[in-house]
Coordinates of C-alpha atoms and ligand atoms in Angstrom, one line a residue:
M927 CA -61.8 -61.9 -26.9
K928 CA -58.4 -60.4 -26.5
K929 CA -55.6 -62.8 -26.0
L930 CA -54.1 -63.2 -22.5
L931 CA -50.6 -62.2 -23.6
D932 CA -51.9 -59.2 -25.4
L933 CA -53.7 -58.0 -22.2
L934 CA -50.7 -58.6 -20.2
S935 CA -48.5 -56.7 -22.6
E936 CA -50.9 -53.7 -22.6
E937 CA -50.7 -53.6 -18.9
I938 CA -46.8 -53.5 -19.0
G939 CA -46.9 -51.2 -22.0
Q940 CA -48.8 -48.7 -20.0
A941 CA -46.3 -48.9 -17.2
F942 CA -43.4 -48.3 -19.8
E943 CA -45.3 -45.3 -21.1
A944 CA -46.1 -43.9 -17.7
T945 CA -42.4 -44.0 -16.8
G946 CA -41.4 -42.1 -20.1
Y947 CA -40.7 -45.1 -22.3
D948 CA -42.1 -46.5 -25.5
A949 CA -45.2 -48.6 -24.8
A950 CA -44.2 -51.0 -27.5
L951 CA -41.4 -52.3 -25.2
G952 CA -44.0 -54.0 -23.0
K953 CA -44.2 -57.2 -24.9
V954 CA -45.0 -60.1 -22.5
T955 CA -44.1 -63.8 -23.3
V956 CA -44.6 -67.0 -21.4
S957 CA -41.6 -67.4 -19.0
N958 CA -38.8 -69.6 -20.1
R959 CA -37.8 -69.9 -16.4
P960 CA -41.2 -71.3 -15.0
D961 CA -39.3 -72.0 -11.6
L962 CA -38.9 -68.2 -11.3
C963 CA -42.0 -66.6 -12.8
E964 CA -45.0 -67.2 -15.0
Y965 CA -44.4 -64.5 -17.7
Q966 CA -41.6 -62.2 -18.6
C967 CA -40.9 -59.1 -20.5
N968 CA -37.5 -58.2 -22.0
G969 CA -38.5 -54.8 -23.1
A970 CA -36.0 -53.0 -20.7
M971 CA -33.2 -54.8 -22.4
A972 CA -34.5 -53.8 -25.8
G973 CA -34.9 -50.1 -24.8
A974 CA -31.6 -49.7 -23.1
K975 CA -29.7 -48.4 -26.1
Q976 CA -32.4 -46.1 -27.2
Y977 CA -32.7 -44.4 -23.7
R978 CA -29.0 -44.8 -22.9
K979 CA -29.8 -46.3 -19.5
A980 CA -28.9 -49.6 -17.7
P981 CA -31.7 -52.0 -18.6
V982 CA -32.1 -53.0 -14.9
M983 CA -32.9 -49.3 -14.1
I984 CA -35.6 -49.1 -16.7
A985 CA -37.0 -52.5 -15.5
G986 CA -36.9 -51.2 -11.9
E987 CA -38.9 -48.1 -12.8
V988 CA -41.5 -50.1 -14.6
A989 CA -41.7 -52.6 -11.8
E990 CA -42.4 -49.9 -9.3
K991 CA -45.2 -48.5 -11.5
L992 CA -46.7 -52.0 -11.5
A993 CA -46.8 -52.2 -7.8
D994 CA -50.5 -51.8 -7.5
S995 CA -51.4 -53.4 -10.8
K996 CA -54.6 -55.3 -10.7
V997 CA -53.2 -57.6 -13.5
F998 CA -49.9 -58.6 -11.9
K999 CA -49.5 -59.6 -8.3
E1000 CA -45.7 -59.6 -8.8
A1001 CA -43.5 -57.7 -11.2
A1002 CA -39.8 -58.0 -10.3
A1003 CA -36.8 -56.3 -12.0
V1004 CA -33.9 -58.7 -12.0
A1005 CA -30.3 -58.5 -13.5
P1006 CA -29.5 -57.7 -16.2
G1007 CA -32.9 -56.1 -16.8
F1008 CA -35.6 -58.7 -17.1
L1009 CA -39.0 -58.2 -15.6
N1010 CA -40.3 -61.4 -14.0
L1011 CA -44.0 -61.4 -13.8
K1012 CA -46.7 -63.3 -12.0
V1013 CA -50.3 -62.7 -12.9
S1014 CA -52.9 -62.0 -10.2
E1015 CA -55.3 -64.8 -9.3
S1016 CA -58.3 -62.5 -9.6
F1017 CA -57.4 -61.3 -13.0
L1018 CA -56.9 -64.8 -14.2
L1019 CA -60.2 -65.8 -12.8
E1020 CA -62.0 -63.1 -14.6
Y1021 CA -60.3 -64.2 -17.9
V1022 CA -61.2 -67.8 -17.4
R1023 CA -64.7 -67.0 -16.6
D1024 CA -65.2 -64.8 -19.7
M1025 CA -63.6 -67.4 -21.9
A1026 CA -65.9 -70.1 -20.7
A1027 CA -68.9 -68.0 -21.4
A1028 CA -67.6 -66.9 -24.9
E1029 CA -68.2 -68.6 -28.1
K1030 CA -65.4 -70.9 -29.1
F1031 CA -63.6 -70.1 -25.8
G1032 CA -62.9 -66.6 -26.9
L1033 CA -61.2 -67.3 -30.2
E1034 CA -61.3 -64.2 -32.3
I1035 CA -63.1 -65.0 -35.6
S1036 CA -61.5 -63.3 -38.5
P1037 CA -63.7 -60.4 -39.7
N1038 CA -63.2 -61.3 -43.3
P1039 CA -63.2 -65.0 -43.4
G1040 CA -62.0 -66.6 -46.6
K1041 CA -63.2 -69.4 -48.7
I1042 CA -60.6 -72.2 -48.8
I1043 CA -60.4 -75.4 -50.9
I1044 CA -58.4 -78.2 -49.5
D1045 CA -57.1 -80.7 -52.0
Y1046 CA -56.3 -83.8 -49.9
G1047 CA -56.7 -87.6 -49.7
G1048 CA -55.6 -88.0 -53.4
A1049 CA -56.6 -91.7 -53.5
N1050 CA -56.3 -93.5 -56.9
V1051 CA -59.2 -95.5 -58.2
A1052 CA -58.9 -99.2 -58.4
K1053 CA -55.7 -99.1 -56.3
P1054 CA -55.9 -99.9 -52.5
L1055 CA -55.3 -97.1 -50.2
H1056 CA -51.8 -97.6 -48.8
V1057 CA -50.1 -95.9 -45.9
G1058 CA -48.8 -93.2 -48.0
H1059 CA -52.3 -91.9 -48.4
I1060 CA -52.9 -92.0 -44.6
R1061 CA -51.0 -88.8 -44.1
S1062 CA -52.8 -86.7 -46.7
A1063 CA -56.1 -87.9 -45.3
V1064 CA -55.3 -87.3 -41.7
I1065 CA -53.5 -84.0 -42.1
G1066 CA -55.8 -82.6 -44.6
E1067 CA -58.9 -83.4 -42.5
S1068 CA -57.4 -81.7 -39.4
I1069 CA -56.4 -78.6 -41.5
K1070 CA -60.0 -78.5 -42.8
R1071 CA -61.5 -78.6 -39.4
I1072 CA -59.0 -76.2 -37.9
C1073 CA -59.6 -73.6 -40.7
R1074 CA -63.4 -74.2 -40.2
Y1075 CA -63.2 -73.7 -36.6
A1076 CA -61.3 -70.4 -37.2
G1077 CA -64.3 -69.1 -39.1
H1078 CA -63.4 -69.8 -42.8
E1079 CA -65.7 -71.4 -45.3
V1080 CA -63.8 -74.7 -46.2
I1081 CA -64.5 -77.2 -49.0
G1082 CA -62.5 -80.5 -48.8
D1083 CA -62.1 -82.2 -52.2
V1084 CA -60.6 -85.8 -52.5
H1085 CA -59.3 -85.2 -55.9
L1086 CA -59.2 -88.9 -57.0
G1087 CA -56.7 -90.1 -59.4
D1088 CA -59.4 -91.6 -61.7
W1089 CA -58.3 -90.9 -65.3
G1090 CA -54.8 -91.9 -65.9
L1091 CA -53.0 -95.0 -67.2
Q1092 CA -54.1 -97.0 -64.1
M1093 CA -57.6 -97.1 -65.6
G1094 CA -56.3 -98.3 -68.9
L1095 CA -54.2 -101.0 -67.1
V1096 CA -57.3 -102.4 -65.3
I1097 CA -59.3 -102.4 -68.5
T1098 CA -56.5 -104.3 -70.1
G1099 CA -56.1 -106.7 -67.3
L1100 CA -59.8 -107.4 -67.2
K1101 CA -59.9 -107.9 -71.0
E1102 CA -57.3 -110.7 -70.6
R1103 CA -59.3 -112.3 -67.8
N1104 CA -62.8 -112.0 -69.2
P1105 CA -62.5 -111.2 -73.0
E1106 CA -66.1 -112.3 -73.3
L1107 CA -67.5 -109.4 -71.3
V1108 CA -69.9 -107.3 -73.3
Y1109 CA -67.9 -104.2 -72.7
F1110 CA -65.3 -105.4 -75.1
D1111 CA -67.7 -106.2 -77.9
E1112 CA -67.4 -103.3 -80.2
N1113 CA -70.6 -104.1 -82.0
Y1114 CA -72.6 -104.1 -78.9
Q1115 CA -75.4 -101.5 -79.0
G1116 CA -77.6 -102.2 -76.1
E1117 CA -77.5 -101.2 -72.4
Y1118 CA -74.7 -102.3 -70.2
P1119 CA -75.4 -104.3 -67.0
K1120 CA -76.0 -102.4 -63.8
E1121 CA -73.8 -104.7 -61.7
A1122 CA -70.0 -104.3 -61.9
P1123 CA -68.3 -107.4 -63.4
F1124 CA -65.7 -107.3 -60.4
T1125 CA -65.6 -106.9 -56.7
I1126 CA -63.2 -104.5 -54.9
S1127 CA -60.8 -107.3 -54.1
E1128 CA -60.8 -108.5 -57.7
L1129 CA -60.2 -105.0 -58.8
E1130 CA -57.3 -104.7 -56.4
Q1131 CA -55.7 -107.9 -57.9
I1132 CA -56.2 -106.9 -61.4
Y1133 CA -54.4 -103.5 -61.0
P1134 CA -51.1 -104.7 -59.5
A1135 CA -50.9 -107.6 -61.8
A1136 CA -51.5 -105.3 -64.9
S1137 CA -49.1 -102.8 -63.6
A1138 CA -46.3 -105.4 -63.0
R1139 CA -46.8 -106.9 -66.4
S1140 CA -46.8 -103.6 -68.2
K1141 CA -43.3 -102.9 -66.8
E1142 CA -41.9 -106.1 -68.5
D1143 CA -44.0 -106.4 -71.5
P1144 CA -44.0 -103.3 -73.8
D1145 CA -46.8 -104.6 -76.0
Y1146 CA -48.9 -105.0 -73.0
K1147 CA -48.1 -101.4 -71.9
A1148 CA -49.0 -100.2 -75.4
R1149 CA -52.3 -102.0 -75.1
A1150 CA -52.9 -100.3 -71.8
M1151 CA -52.1 -96.9 -73.2
E1152 CA -54.4 -97.5 -76.1
A1153 CA -57.2 -98.5 -73.6
T1154 CA -56.5 -95.3 -71.7
F1155 CA -56.8 -93.3 -74.9
R1156 CA -60.0 -95.0 -75.9
L1157 CA -61.5 -94.5 -72.5
Q1158 CA -60.6 -90.8 -72.5
N1159 CA -62.0 -90.4 -76.0
G1160 CA -65.4 -91.8 -75.1
D1161 CA -65.5 -95.5 -76.0
R1162 CA -68.9 -96.6 -74.8
G1163 CA -67.9 -99.9 -73.3
Y1164 CA -64.8 -98.6 -71.6
R1165 CA -66.7 -95.6 -70.1
A1166 CA -69.2 -98.1 -68.7
L1167 CA -66.5 -100.2 -67.2
W1168 CA -64.9 -97.0 -65.8
R1169 CA -68.2 -96.2 -64.2
H1170 CA -68.1 -99.6 -62.5
M1171 CA -64.6 -99.1 -61.3
M1172 CA -65.6 -95.7 -59.8
D1173 CA -68.6 -97.1 -58.0
V1174 CA -66.9 -100.0 -56.6
S1175 CA -63.7 -98.1 -55.6
V1176 CA -65.5 -95.1 -54.2
A1177 CA -67.8 -97.2 -52.0
D1178 CA -64.7 -98.9 -50.5
L1179 CA -62.8 -95.5 -50.2
K1180 CA -65.7 -94.0 -48.3
K1181 CA -65.7 -96.9 -45.9
N1182 CA -61.9 -96.6 -45.3
Y1183 CA -61.8 -92.9 -45.0
G1184 CA -65.0 -93.1 -42.9
S1185 CA -63.2 -95.5 -40.4
L1186 CA -60.7 -92.7 -39.8
N1187 CA -63.4 -89.9 -39.4
V1188 CA -62.3 -88.4 -42.7
E1189 CA -65.0 -86.7 -44.8
F1190 CA -65.0 -85.0 -48.1
D1191 CA -67.4 -82.4 -49.4
L1192 CA -66.4 -83.1 -52.9
W1193 CA -65.7 -86.4 -54.5
K1194 CA -64.3 -85.0 -57.5
G1195 CA -61.4 -86.2 -59.5
E1196 CA -59.1 -85.8 -62.5
S1197 CA -61.7 -87.2 -64.8
D1198 CA -64.1 -84.2 -64.0
V1199 CA -61.9 -81.7 -65.7
H1200 CA -61.2 -83.8 -68.8
E1201 CA -63.7 -81.8 -70.9
L1202 CA -62.0 -78.6 -69.9
I1203 CA -58.5 -79.5 -71.2
P1204 CA -59.1 -78.5 -74.9
E1205 CA -60.3 -75.1 -73.6
L1206 CA -57.2 -74.8 -71.3
V1207 CA -55.0 -75.6 -74.2
S1208 CA -56.4 -73.0 -76.5
Y1209 CA -56.4 -70.5 -73.7
V1210 CA -52.7 -70.8 -73.1
K1211 CA -52.0 -70.9 -76.8
D1212 CA -54.2 -67.9 -77.7
N1213 CA -52.8 -65.7 -75.1
H1214 CA -49.2 -66.7 -76.1
Y1215 CA -48.4 -68.1 -72.7
A1216 CA -47.3 -71.4 -74.2
Y1217 CA -45.0 -72.4 -77.0
I1218 CA -44.0 -75.5 -78.9
S1219 CA -40.8 -77.1 -77.8
E1220 CA -39.6 -80.3 -79.5
G1221 CA -43.2 -80.9 -80.4
A1222 CA -44.6 -80.5 -76.8
L1223 CA -46.7 -77.5 -75.7
V1224 CA -45.0 -75.8 -72.7
V1225 CA -45.1 -72.8 -70.5
D1226 CA -41.8 -71.4 -69.2
V1227 CA -42.0 -70.8 -65.4
K1228 CA -38.4 -70.1 -64.4
E1229 CA -37.7 -66.8 -62.7
E1230 CA -34.5 -64.8 -62.3
T1231 CA -34.1 -65.3 -58.6
D1232 CA -34.2 -69.2 -59.0
T1233 CA -31.2 -70.9 -57.4
K1234 CA -32.1 -74.2 -58.9
E1235 CA -33.4 -75.0 -62.3
I1236 CA -37.2 -75.0 -62.6
P1237 CA -38.1 -76.8 -65.9
P1238 CA -41.0 -75.5 -68.0
C1239 CA -44.5 -76.7 -67.2
M1240 CA -45.6 -79.2 -70.0
I1241 CA -49.2 -78.8 -71.0
L1242 CA -49.3 -81.3 -73.9
K1243 CA -46.9 -84.1 -74.8
S1244 CA -45.6 -84.2 -78.4
D1245 CA -48.2 -87.0 -79.1
G1246 CA -50.9 -84.7 -77.9
A1247 CA -51.5 -86.5 -74.6
S1248 CA -52.2 -84.4 -71.5
L1249 CA -50.3 -85.0 -68.3
Y1250 CA -50.7 -84.7 -64.5
N1251 CA -49.9 -81.0 -64.8
T1252 CA -52.6 -80.5 -67.3
T1253 CA -55.3 -82.0 -65.0
D1254 CA -54.1 -79.9 -62.1
L1255 CA -54.2 -76.8 -64.1
A1256 CA -57.6 -77.5 -65.6
T1257 CA -58.8 -78.3 -61.9
I1258 CA -57.5 -74.8 -60.9
M1259 CA -59.5 -73.4 -63.7
E1260 CA -62.7 -75.3 -62.7
R1261 CA -62.2 -74.4 -59.0
M1262 CA -61.9 -70.7 -59.8
R1263 CA -65.1 -70.9 -61.9
L1264 CA -67.2 -72.8 -59.6
Y1265 CA -66.0 -71.5 -56.2
Q1266 CA -63.8 -68.5 -56.6
P1267 CA -61.7 -69.6 -53.5
D1268 CA -59.4 -67.2 -51.8
E1269 CA -57.0 -70.0 -51.1
I1270 CA -56.4 -73.5 -52.4
I1271 CA -54.3 -75.7 -50.1
Y1272 CA -52.7 -79.0 -51.4
V1273 CA -51.9 -81.6 -48.9
V1274 CA -49.6 -83.9 -50.8
D1275 CA -46.3 -85.8 -50.3
K1276 CA -43.4 -83.3 -50.1
R1277 CA -41.7 -85.1 -52.9
Q1278 CA -44.2 -83.4 -55.2
D1279 CA -42.9 -80.1 -54.1
L1280 CA -41.1 -79.1 -57.3
Y1281 CA -44.0 -80.2 -59.3
F1282 CA -46.4 -78.0 -57.5
E1283 CA -44.0 -75.1 -57.7
Q1284 CA -44.2 -75.5 -61.5
V1285 CA -48.1 -75.8 -61.5
F1286 CA -48.5 -72.8 -59.2
R1287 CA -46.1 -70.6 -61.2
C1288 CA -47.8 -71.6 -64.3
A1289 CA -51.4 -70.9 -62.9
R1290 CA -50.2 -67.4 -61.9
K1291 CA -48.3 -66.6 -65.1
T1292 CA -51.4 -67.7 -67.2
K1293 CA -53.6 -65.8 -64.9
L1294 CA -55.8 -68.8 -64.2
V1295 CA -55.8 -67.5 -60.5
P1296 CA -56.2 -63.8 -59.7
P1297 CA -53.5 -62.2 -57.6
G1298 CA -55.8 -62.4 -54.5
T1299 CA -56.0 -66.1 -54.5
E1300 CA -53.3 -68.1 -52.7
L1301 CA -52.0 -71.3 -53.7
K1302 CA -50.3 -73.3 -50.9
F1303 CA -48.5 -76.5 -50.9
V1304 CA -48.4 -78.4 -47.6
G1305 CA -46.0 -81.1 -48.3
F1306 CA -45.8 -84.0 -45.8
G1307 CA -42.9 -86.4 -45.0
T1308 CA -42.8 -90.2 -45.2
M1309 CA -44.2 -92.5 -42.5
N1310 CA -41.4 -94.8 -41.8
G1311 CA -40.9 -98.2 -40.0
S1312 CA -38.6 -98.7 -37.2
D1313 CA -35.8 -99.3 -39.8
G1314 CA -36.1 -95.7 -40.9
K1315 CA -37.4 -96.8 -44.3
P1316 CA -40.9 -96.2 -45.6
F1317 CA -43.3 -98.3 -43.7
K1318 CA -43.8 -101.8 -45.1
T1319 CA -45.6 -105.1 -44.2
R1320 CA -43.5 -107.8 -42.5
D1321 CA -42.7 -109.5 -45.8
G1322 CA -41.7 -106.2 -47.3
G1323 CA -44.8 -105.4 -49.3
V1324 CA -46.9 -102.2 -49.4
M1325 CA -48.9 -101.9 -46.3
R1326 CA -52.5 -101.4 -47.0
L1327 CA -54.2 -98.6 -44.9
E1328 CA -57.0 -101.0 -43.9
N1329 CA -54.6 -103.4 -42.4
L1330 CA -52.7 -100.7 -40.6
I1331 CA -55.9 -99.6 -39.1
R1332 CA -56.9 -103.2 -38.2
D1333 CA -53.5 -103.9 -36.5
T1334 CA -53.7 -100.8 -34.5
K1335 CA -57.2 -101.8 -33.3
V1336 CA -56.0 -105.2 -32.3
E1337 CA -53.2 -103.8 -30.3
M1338 CA -55.4 -101.2 -28.7
L1339 CA -57.9 -103.8 -27.7
R1340 CA -55.2 -105.9 -26.1
K1341 CA -54.0 -103.0 -24.0
I1342 CA -57.4 -102.0 -23.0
R1343 CA -58.3 -105.6 -21.9
E1344 CA -55.0 -105.8 -20.1
G1345 CA -55.7 -102.9 -17.8
R1346 CA -59.4 -103.2 -17.0
E1347 CA -62.6 -105.1 -16.7
M1348 CA -65.0 -104.3 -19.5
P1349 CA -67.7 -106.2 -21.3
P1350 CA -66.1 -107.6 -24.5
E1351 CA -68.5 -105.7 -26.8
E1352 CA -67.8 -102.4 -25.1
A1353 CA -64.1 -103.0 -25.1
E1354 CA -64.2 -103.6 -28.9
K1355 CA -66.1 -100.4 -29.4
V1356 CA -63.7 -98.3 -27.1
A1357 CA -60.7 -99.9 -28.8
D1358 CA -61.9 -98.8 -32.3
I1359 CA -62.3 -95.1 -31.0
V1360 CA -59.0 -95.0 -29.2
A1361 CA -57.1 -96.6 -32.0
V1362 CA -58.1 -93.9 -34.4
A1363 CA -56.8 -91.4 -31.9
A1364 CA -53.6 -93.3 -31.5
L1365 CA -53.0 -93.4 -35.3
K1366 CA -54.1 -89.8 -35.9
Y1367 CA -52.2 -88.3 -33.0
G1368 CA -49.1 -90.2 -33.7
D1369 CA -49.0 -88.6 -37.2
L1370 CA -50.4 -85.1 -36.3
S1371 CA -48.2 -84.5 -33.4
N1372 CA -45.2 -84.3 -35.8
Q1373 CA -44.7 -81.3 -38.0
A1374 CA -46.3 -82.3 -41.2
S1375 CA -43.1 -81.8 -43.3
K1376 CA -41.1 -84.1 -41.2
D1377 CA -40.8 -87.9 -41.7
Y1378 CA -41.8 -90.0 -38.6
V1379 CA -41.6 -93.5 -37.4
F1380 CA -44.8 -95.4 -37.0
D1381 CA -44.3 -97.1 -33.6
I1382 CA -47.5 -98.9 -32.9
D1383 CA -46.4 -99.7 -29.3
R1384 CA -45.8 -96.1 -28.4
F1385 CA -48.7 -94.7 -30.3
T1386 CA -51.2 -97.0 -28.4
S1387 CA -49.6 -96.4 -25.0
F1388 CA -51.6 -94.7 -22.3
E1389 CA -48.6 -92.7 -21.2
G1390 CA -46.6 -90.1 -22.8
D1391 CA -47.4 -87.7 -25.7
T1392 CA -50.0 -90.0 -27.2
G1393 CA -53.6 -90.0 -28.4
P1394 CA -54.6 -92.5 -25.8
Y1395 CA -53.2 -90.4 -23.0
I1396 CA -55.1 -87.5 -24.1
L1397 CA -58.4 -89.5 -24.3
Y1398 CA -57.6 -91.1 -20.9
T1399 CA -57.4 -87.6 -19.4
I1400 CA -60.7 -86.6 -20.9
V1401 CA -62.4 -89.8 -19.7
R1402 CA -61.0 -89.3 -16.2
I1403 CA -62.6 -85.7 -16.2
K1404 CA -65.8 -87.1 -17.5
S1405 CA -66.0 -89.6 -14.8
I1406 CA -65.5 -87.1 -12.0
L1407 CA -68.2 -84.9 -13.5
S1408 CA -70.6 -87.7 -13.7
K1409 CA -70.0 -88.7 -10.2
Y1410 CA -70.6 -85.2 -9.2
R1411 CA -73.9 -85.2 -11.0
D1412 CA -74.8 -88.5 -9.4
Q1413 CA -74.2 -86.8 -5.9
G1414 CA -76.8 -84.3 -7.0
G1415 CA -74.3 -81.6 -8.2
D1416 CA -75.2 -79.4 -11.2
T1417 CA -72.3 -79.0 -13.5
G1418 CA -74.2 -76.4 -15.6
R1419 CA -74.5 -73.9 -12.9
A1420 CA -71.1 -74.4 -11.2
L1421 CA -69.2 -71.2 -10.7
F1422 CA -65.5 -70.5 -11.1
R1423 CA -63.5 -69.6 -8.2
Q1424 CA -60.1 -68.0 -7.7
A1425 CA -57.2 -70.7 -7.9
G1426 CA -56.5 -72.2 -4.6
N1427 CA -53.0 -73.6 -5.3
E1428 CA -50.2 -73.4 -7.9
S1429 CA -51.3 -76.4 -10.0
E1430 CA -54.8 -75.0 -10.2
K1431 CA -53.5 -71.7 -11.3
A1432 CA -51.2 -73.3 -13.8
L1433 CA -54.2 -75.2 -15.3
M1434 CA -56.1 -71.9 -15.6
M1435 CA -53.2 -70.3 -17.3
E1436 CA -52.9 -73.1 -19.7
L1437 CA -56.6 -72.9 -20.6
A1438 CA -56.4 -69.1 -21.0
G1439 CA -53.8 -69.8 -23.9
F1440 CA -56.5 -71.6 -26.0
N1441 CA -57.5 -68.7 -28.3
A1442 CA -54.0 -67.6 -29.1
M1443 CA -52.9 -71.1 -29.9
M1444 CA -55.9 -71.9 -32.1
Q1445 CA -55.5 -68.7 -34.1
N1446 CA -51.9 -69.5 -34.6
A1447 CA -52.5 -73.0 -35.7
A1448 CA -55.0 -71.8 -38.3
E1449 CA -52.7 -69.1 -39.5
E1450 CA -49.7 -71.4 -39.9
I1451 CA -51.8 -74.5 -41.0
A1452 CA -50.1 -76.4 -38.3
P1453 CA -52.2 -79.3 -36.6
H1454 CA -49.0 -80.1 -34.5
K1455 CA -49.5 -76.9 -32.5
V1456 CA -53.0 -78.2 -31.4
C1457 CA -51.3 -81.5 -30.4
A1458 CA -48.6 -79.7 -28.4
Y1459 CA -51.2 -77.7 -26.6
V1460 CA -53.7 -80.6 -25.7
Y1461 CA -50.6 -82.4 -24.4
D1462 CA -49.6 -79.5 -22.2
L1463 CA -53.2 -78.9 -21.1
A1464 CA -53.6 -82.7 -20.3
N1465 CA -50.4 -82.6 -18.3
A1466 CA -51.5 -79.3 -16.4
F1467 CA -54.7 -81.1 -15.7
N1468 CA -53.3 -84.3 -14.4
H1469 CA -50.8 -82.4 -12.1
F1470 CA -53.6 -80.4 -10.8
Y1471 CA -55.6 -83.5 -10.2
H1472 CA -53.0 -85.2 -8.2
E1473 CA -52.6 -82.1 -6.0
T1474 CA -56.3 -81.2 -5.4
K1475 CA -59.1 -82.8 -3.7
I1476 CA -62.2 -82.5 -5.8
L1477 CA -65.2 -84.5 -5.0
A1478 CA -63.7 -84.8 -1.4
E1479 CA -63.5 -81.0 -1.1
E1480 CA -65.8 -80.2 1.8
D1481 CA -66.4 -76.4 1.0
E1482 CA -69.4 -76.7 -1.4
T1483 CA -68.8 -73.5 -3.3
R1484 CA -65.1 -74.4 -3.7
R1485 CA -66.0 -77.8 -4.9
A1486 CA -68.5 -76.3 -7.5
G1487 CA -65.7 -73.9 -8.6
L1488 CA -63.4 -76.9 -9.2
I1489 CA -66.1 -78.7 -11.1
A1490 CA -66.5 -75.6 -13.3
L1491 CA -62.8 -75.8 -14.1
L1492 CA -62.9 -79.4 -14.8
D1493 CA -65.8 -79.0 -17.2
L1494 CA -64.0 -76.2 -19.0
T1495 CA -61.0 -78.3 -19.3
R1496 CA -63.0 -81.2 -20.7
A1497 CA -64.7 -78.9 -23.2
V1498 CA -61.5 -77.3 -24.5
L1499 CA -59.8 -80.7 -24.7
E1500 CA -62.7 -81.9 -26.7
A1501 CA -62.8 -78.9 -29.1
C1502 CA -59.1 -79.6 -29.7
I1503 CA -59.4 -83.3 -30.5
D1504 CA -62.4 -82.5 -32.7
V1505 CA -60.3 -80.3 -34.9
L1506 CA -57.7 -83.0 -34.9
G1507 CA -60.3 -85.4 -36.2
F1508 CA -61.0 -87.8 -33.4
S1509 CA -63.2 -88.1 -30.3
A1510 CA -63.2 -89.6 -26.9
P1511 CA -65.4 -92.5 -25.5
E1512 CA -67.4 -92.2 -22.3
R1513 CA -65.3 -94.8 -20.5
M1514 CA -62.0 -96.6 -21.2
Ligands
LIG1218 N1 -53.3 -89.2 -56.8 C1 -52.1 -88.4 -56.5 C2 -51.1 -89.5 -55.8 O1 -51.5 -90.6 -55.5 C3 -52.2 -87.4 -55.5 C4 -53.1 -86.2 -55.9 C5 -52.6 -85.0 -55.2 N2 -53.5 -83.8 -55.6 C6 -53.3 -83.2 -56.7 N3 -54.1 -82.1 -57.0 N4 -52.3 -83.4 -57.7 O2 -49.9 -89.3 -55.9

């Protein structure tokens, strides 16, 4: 479906043309003076020079032409040359009716949809998920859903950190605790046990202890590096231990991500491309993309236009070890082979910005990606505490994601209990759903690249620009709809009617902006635009709700029309929160 603003612009454009001006001047925008008009067009100002005429005269001629427009009920030329516009109720009605009947509310699906891989999550095996990972998961999941909704084929990959030094550290830590384990017996030939020799909580104790120790004890660190090397080079016992770490960790990660409605299509990781590294190395060597510098194998990636120094991309260290870069490049190689994506989007902490710049340049220069494939970095800012520093636990430690979710659920439950009577079991279920919305909306409503303050009290509030406010609005609509049904009304067959008051018209105009908003959010990879829209829509609805009798409306056809509008509002709000990655309960 065409976008409302485009249709309005067409109508004005025709009026410009009919009065002898360029139709392109007829660009309509939402009014920045809603007290004066709904839409505006500044084309007369833009055309004044070209036509050597006072803008207000041009605007006046165009306004006159629009006098019997079916699209605008009012078009006024005002000094110094603006066109103040009000859309006609009948035109708006037709638009809203069409949108309700159209697939995806009239969102235009790209005629040549792309294949997109989204690299997000980025959890590290054997390390607990911390709040730093929440943003990647929450933002990445929403980007995935938005792009899918816009018609693209999207593959989400968690890209686990499952192959680096942290694995060697865990092996070394475990060996100290349980040297008797069969995995450490070099002469052992038999099969290894099916059960892991540790639980997830043990694993999560072993890693930080080993990591801390390696920082103080160079010998310990050397042993961990040696263990990493042996693991990567196929030591049977170490590989078997690694498998256990993967199984135990991934099961736990799935549970945690699952509680945030975050799902991945691929559970691949750095380890998956290990075998590709020798091939990558010979490829860059044979094609003379790489050279040896101080023993290391590097690819130059600086460009003439650089204003800051971009260091070369290192493929192998002088001791022959591969690096984070190397895995990312090998992963690009694998993704191109297996999926031929048109785009790969990385949702990673913005402090890795320069790193990805190097990787992307290197991938282009070495022709690992064809010119038609885009590599995009969506860097996100830090989630801070109220002190403006990265969010910590009360005693200053790293906050685990699991605990953050738990705390939010507890606070949400408290607020729900405070306000209403609800059986305890239901209250708990509802609190879980609303808490996820509170967390996710609190994050997504900020532009991803910005830092934000995690404010549990504000995020869980039912008022203001919050997840619970949006859900509360949806639940309110659902409850009116269900009362209507209880009274024998049929929401499915209800028919739209022309707006009966200003707030109803404002709600219809807000709804009509859905397709343009969603297309823009997908093009700009911007979940915060969906948040801004749902907030405006929820406000428009609540305003309308306070001004309008709905179930008490006596005129039956008018009541049915209002119900149709409610049902459309609910459906649009729910489509929006679905792409944001949360859902609404039936009651709250
Ligand atoms: N595991 C990494 C970390 O915790 C994030 C991975 C990001 N993705 C990537 N392709 N490098 O920092």
